[in-house]
mmCIF file of C-alpha atoms in Angstrom:
data_model
loop_
_atom_site.group_PDB
_atom_site.id
_atom_site.type_symbol
_atom_site.label_atom_id
_atom_site.label_comp_id
_atom_site.label_asym_id
_atom_site.label_seq_id
_atom_site.Cartn_x
_atom_site.Cartn_y
_atom_site.Cartn_z
ATOM 1 C CA UNK Z 1 -46.606 61.840 -76.138
ATOM 2 C CA UNK Z 2 -43.819 64.010 -77.601
ATOM 3 C CA UNK Z 3 -43.639 66.020 -74.373
ATOM 4 C CA UNK Z 4 -47.405 66.420 -74.006
ATOM 5 C CA UNK Z 5 -49.458 64.820 -71.238
ATOM 6 C CA UNK Z 6 -51.527 62.103 -72.885
ATOM 7 C CA UNK Z 7 -53.331 60.927 -69.779
ATOM 8 C CA UNK Z 8 -53.075 60.350 -66.075
ATOM 9 C CA UNK Z 9 -54.971 58.036 -63.764
ATOM 10 C CA UNK Z 10 -54.854 57.371 -60.062
ATOM 11 C CA UNK Z 11 -56.878 54.799 -58.172
ATOM 12 C CA UNK Z 12 -57.077 56.072 -54.608
ATOM 13 C CA UNK Z 13 -53.810 56.622 -52.785
ATOM 14 C CA UNK Z 14 -50.615 55.881 -54.670
ATOM 15 C CA UNK Z 15 -48.411 53.039 -53.477
ATOM 16 C CA UNK Z 16 -45.119 53.892 -51.813
ATOM 17 C CA UNK Z 17 -42.100 51.767 -52.639
ATOM 18 C CA UNK Z 18 -39.221 51.468 -50.137
ATOM 19 C CA UNK Z 19 -35.867 49.719 -50.297
ATOM 20 C CA UNK Z 20 -36.000 46.177 -48.985
ATOM 21 C CA UNK Z 21 -39.608 45.602 -50.077
ATOM 22 C CA UNK Z 22 -40.437 42.906 -52.607
ATOM 23 C CA UNK Z 23 -40.981 44.871 -55.837
ATOM 24 C CA UNK Z 24 -39.264 45.383 -59.178
ATOM 25 C CA UNK Z 25 -38.925 47.676 -62.174
ATOM 26 C CA UNK Z 26 -40.707 45.735 -64.908
ATOM 27 C CA UNK Z 27 -40.367 46.191 -68.661
ATOM 28 C CA UNK Z 28 -43.086 44.771 -70.941
ATOM 29 C CA UNK Z 29 -46.107 43.851 -68.802
ATOM 30 C CA UNK Z 30 -47.969 46.361 -66.641
ATOM 31 C CA UNK Z 31 -47.808 44.126 -63.589
ATOM 32 C CA UNK Z 32 -45.651 41.256 -62.398
ATOM 33 C CA UNK Z 33 -47.633 39.580 -59.623
ATOM 34 C CA UNK Z 34 -46.118 36.217 -58.699
ATOM 35 C CA UNK Z 35 -43.811 36.510 -61.711
ATOM 36 C CA UNK Z 36 -46.830 36.058 -64.004
ATOM 37 C CA UNK Z 37 -46.485 38.917 -66.474
ATOM 38 C CA UNK Z 38 -49.716 38.497 -68.413
ATOM 39 C CA UNK Z 39 -49.731 40.613 -71.582
ATOM 40 C CA UNK Z 40 -46.713 42.490 -72.824
ATOM 41 C CA UNK Z 41 -46.280 45.208 -75.429
ATOM 42 C CA UNK Z 42 -44.334 44.633 -78.637
ATOM 43 C CA UNK Z 43 -41.909 47.558 -78.642
ATOM 44 C CA UNK Z 44 -38.338 48.766 -78.562
ATOM 45 C CA UNK Z 45 -37.475 50.827 -75.474
ATOM 46 C CA UNK Z 46 -34.604 53.219 -76.152
ATOM 47 C CA UNK Z 47 -34.384 54.584 -72.616
ATOM 48 C CA UNK Z 48 -36.328 54.376 -69.341
ATOM 49 C CA UNK Z 49 -36.204 56.501 -66.187
ATOM 50 C CA UNK Z 50 -37.907 56.562 -62.786
ATOM 51 C CA UNK Z 51 -38.065 59.768 -60.726
ATOM 52 C CA UNK Z 52 -39.192 59.821 -57.100
ATOM 53 C CA UNK Z 53 -41.128 63.037 -57.582
ATOM 54 C CA UNK Z 54 -43.953 64.230 -59.779
ATOM 55 C CA UNK Z 55 -42.230 66.155 -62.576
ATOM 56 C CA UNK Z 56 -43.896 69.274 -63.908
ATOM 57 C CA UNK Z 57 -45.127 69.508 -67.492
ATOM 58 C CA UNK Z 58 -42.169 71.824 -68.195
ATOM 59 C CA UNK Z 59 -39.706 69.265 -66.762
ATOM 60 C CA UNK Z 60 -41.206 66.545 -68.956
ATOM 61 C CA UNK Z 61 -40.999 68.685 -72.104
ATOM 62 C CA UNK Z 62 -37.279 69.284 -71.411
ATOM 63 C CA UNK Z 63 -36.467 65.574 -71.181
ATOM 64 C CA UNK Z 64 -34.755 63.889 -74.094
ATOM 65 C CA UNK Z 65 -33.140 60.471 -74.533
ATOM 66 C CA UNK Z 66 -29.576 61.782 -74.712
ATOM 67 C CA UNK Z 67 -26.694 61.784 -72.225
ATOM 68 C CA UNK Z 68 -26.758 64.674 -69.780
ATOM 69 C CA UNK Z 69 -30.292 65.712 -70.711
ATOM 70 C CA UNK Z 70 -31.568 68.567 -68.530
ATOM 71 C CA UNK Z 71 -33.680 66.958 -65.830
ATOM 72 C CA UNK Z 72 -34.037 67.119 -62.062
ATOM 73 C CA UNK Z 73 -31.422 64.393 -61.531
ATOM 74 C CA UNK Z 74 -31.613 64.800 -57.762
ATOM 75 C CA UNK Z 75 -34.865 62.807 -57.999
ATOM 76 C CA UNK Z 76 -33.679 60.254 -60.561
ATOM 77 C CA UNK Z 77 -33.860 56.796 -58.917
ATOM 78 C CA UNK Z 78 -33.704 54.531 -61.983
ATOM 79 C CA UNK Z 79 -32.106 55.092 -65.407
ATOM 80 C CA UNK Z 80 -31.534 52.509 -68.129
ATOM 81 C CA UNK Z 81 -30.100 53.471 -71.551
ATOM 82 C CA UNK Z 82 -29.480 49.964 -72.962
ATOM 83 C CA UNK Z 83 -26.270 51.258 -74.566
ATOM 84 C CA UNK Z 84 -23.375 48.944 -75.349
ATOM 85 C CA UNK Z 85 -21.411 48.051 -72.223
ATOM 86 C CA UNK Z 86 -24.216 49.089 -69.860
ATOM 87 C CA UNK Z 87 -27.186 47.338 -71.456
ATOM 88 C CA UNK Z 88 -28.667 45.941 -68.249
ATOM 89 C CA UNK Z 89 -27.298 48.444 -65.725
ATOM 90 C CA UNK Z 90 -29.210 51.127 -63.830
ATOM 91 C CA UNK Z 91 -26.881 54.150 -63.954
ATOM 92 C CA UNK Z 92 -28.165 55.426 -60.573
ATOM 93 C CA UNK Z 93 -26.978 52.234 -58.861
ATOM 94 C CA UNK Z 94 -30.304 51.819 -57.035
ATOM 95 C CA UNK Z 95 -31.449 48.648 -58.866
ATOM 96 C CA UNK Z 96 -29.788 45.302 -59.534
ATOM 97 C CA UNK Z 97 -28.962 44.556 -63.167
ATOM 98 C CA UNK Z 98 -31.944 43.756 -65.386
ATOM 99 C CA UNK Z 99 -32.834 40.072 -65.757
ATOM 100 C CA UNK Z 100 -33.855 39.314 -69.327
ATOM 101 C CA UNK Z 101 -36.820 36.945 -69.402
ATOM 102 C CA UNK Z 102 -37.103 36.452 -73.139
ATOM 103 C CA UNK Z 103 -36.429 40.125 -73.912
ATOM 104 C CA UNK Z 104 -33.215 41.064 -75.703
ATOM 105 C CA UNK Z 105 -31.065 44.162 -76.078
ATOM 106 C CA UNK Z 106 -30.734 44.882 -79.800
ATOM 107 C CA UNK Z 107 -28.759 47.839 -81.173
ATOM 108 C CA UNK Z 108 -29.113 49.849 -77.946
ATOM 109 C CA UNK Z 109 -32.824 49.170 -77.385
ATOM 110 C CA UNK Z 110 -34.669 46.756 -75.118
ATOM 111 C CA UNK Z 111 -36.747 44.506 -77.410
ATOM 112 C CA UNK Z 112 -40.019 43.545 -75.687
ATOM 113 C CA UNK Z 113 -42.968 41.483 -76.871
ATOM 114 C CA UNK Z 114 -45.298 38.640 -75.925
ATOM 115 C CA UNK Z 115 -43.194 36.300 -73.789
ATOM 116 C CA UNK Z 116 -40.294 38.818 -73.901
ATOM 117 C CA UNK Z 117 -40.023 40.836 -70.696
ATOM 118 C CA UNK Z 118 -37.297 42.149 -68.389
ATOM 119 C CA UNK Z 119 -37.121 42.779 -64.628
ATOM 120 C CA UNK Z 120 -34.807 44.743 -62.329
ATOM 121 C CA UNK Z 121 -35.152 43.796 -58.647
ATOM 122 C CA UNK Z 122 -33.401 44.575 -55.345
ATOM 123 C CA UNK Z 123 -34.089 48.331 -55.175
ATOM 124 C CA UNK Z 124 -31.818 50.057 -52.645
ATOM 125 C CA UNK Z 125 -32.602 53.774 -53.003
ATOM 126 C CA UNK Z 126 -34.805 56.392 -51.355
ATOM 127 C CA UNK Z 127 -38.536 55.791 -50.900
ATOM 128 C CA UNK Z 128 -40.555 56.264 -54.077
ATOM 129 C CA UNK Z 129 -43.886 57.919 -53.211
ATOM 130 C CA UNK Z 130 -44.694 60.637 -55.729
ATOM 131 C CA UNK Z 131 -43.216 59.446 -58.992
ATOM 132 C CA UNK Z 132 -42.778 59.955 -62.696
ATOM 133 C CA UNK Z 133 -42.063 57.063 -65.078
ATOM 134 C CA UNK Z 134 -40.516 58.003 -68.433
ATOM 135 C CA UNK Z 135 -39.737 55.814 -71.460
ATOM 136 C CA UNK Z 136 -38.820 56.398 -75.091
ATOM 137 C CA UNK Z 137 -40.621 53.690 -77.036
ATOM 138 C CA UNK Z 138 -41.025 52.612 -80.661
ATOM 139 C CA UNK Z 139 -44.004 50.297 -81.075
ATOM 140 C CA UNK Z 140 -43.324 47.288 -83.305
ATOM 141 C CA UNK Z 141 -46.929 46.083 -83.328
ATOM 142 C CA UNK Z 142 -50.279 47.102 -81.885
ATOM 143 C CA UNK Z 143 -51.556 43.529 -81.670
ATOM 144 C CA UNK Z 144 -51.172 43.393 -77.864
ATOM 145 C CA UNK Z 145 -54.047 44.748 -75.786
ATOM 146 C CA UNK Z 146 -52.129 45.328 -72.572
ATOM 147 C CA UNK Z 147 -48.692 45.833 -71.150
ATOM 148 C CA UNK Z 148 -46.329 48.755 -70.907
ATOM 149 C CA UNK Z 149 -42.733 49.806 -71.378
ATOM 150 C CA UNK Z 150 -42.085 50.461 -67.676
ATOM 151 C CA UNK Z 151 -43.759 49.672 -64.352
ATOM 152 C CA UNK Z 152 -42.932 49.475 -60.683
ATOM 153 C CA UNK Z 153 -44.710 46.343 -59.528
ATOM 154 C CA UNK Z 154 -45.053 44.200 -56.440
ATOM 155 C CA UNK Z 155 -43.734 40.675 -56.844
ATOM 156 C CA UNK Z 156 -46.395 39.056 -54.661
ATOM 157 C CA UNK Z 157 -49.584 41.153 -54.851
ATOM 158 C CA UNK Z 158 -51.623 43.070 -57.412
ATOM 159 C CA UNK Z 159 -50.077 46.500 -56.865
ATOM 160 C CA UNK Z 160 -48.268 48.528 -59.504
ATOM 161 C CA UNK Z 161 -47.555 51.948 -61.002
ATOM 162 C CA UNK Z 162 -47.067 51.793 -64.764
ATOM 163 C CA UNK Z 163 -46.977 53.399 -68.153
ATOM 164 C CA UNK Z 164 -49.728 51.287 -69.725
ATOM 165 C CA UNK Z 165 -50.783 50.525 -73.252
ATOM 166 C CA UNK Z 166 -54.517 50.050 -73.286
ATOM 167 C CA UNK Z 167 -56.427 49.479 -76.485
ATOM 168 C CA UNK Z 168 -60.174 49.155 -76.802
ATOM 169 C CA UNK Z 169 -59.733 47.289 -80.060
ATOM 170 C CA UNK Z 170 -56.550 45.921 -81.583
ATOM 171 C CA UNK Z 171 -54.752 48.518 -83.739
ATOM 172 C CA UNK Z 172 -56.694 51.491 -82.309
#
């Protein structure tokens, strides 16, 4: 949060994602197995990025949601700004345009919530093994108990990497 590591979790070996496999960048739920999103956060996402390397703490602190932000762009494999004219487009060209599934783009932000998700499929970039997922998010409600602003998720099995919202009790 605000450039500081809030938490990190790994369950065994990390999945690797390669072009041509059946997976997607998912906005809202933490997983997207069989196109069943489950819970979704209620938030505005101002920008989202996927890097195919583990960024250092220094790299993460230098990131900002502005054009030409200093970052190791050589590893950037997904970048969505939701700005006018490019609302659904990945600026790296590695992902197909985002499909809105109830979500909307409002004033340059992706508006997510229960029943409001978005998905970018058809990845055609380098393999994603080590990774860093980054999103600038403004929570609209803490009523949801699960979900996340950005995930890489398999379409047909329970396998995902995600930024997750996890609450023990609602509003905590």
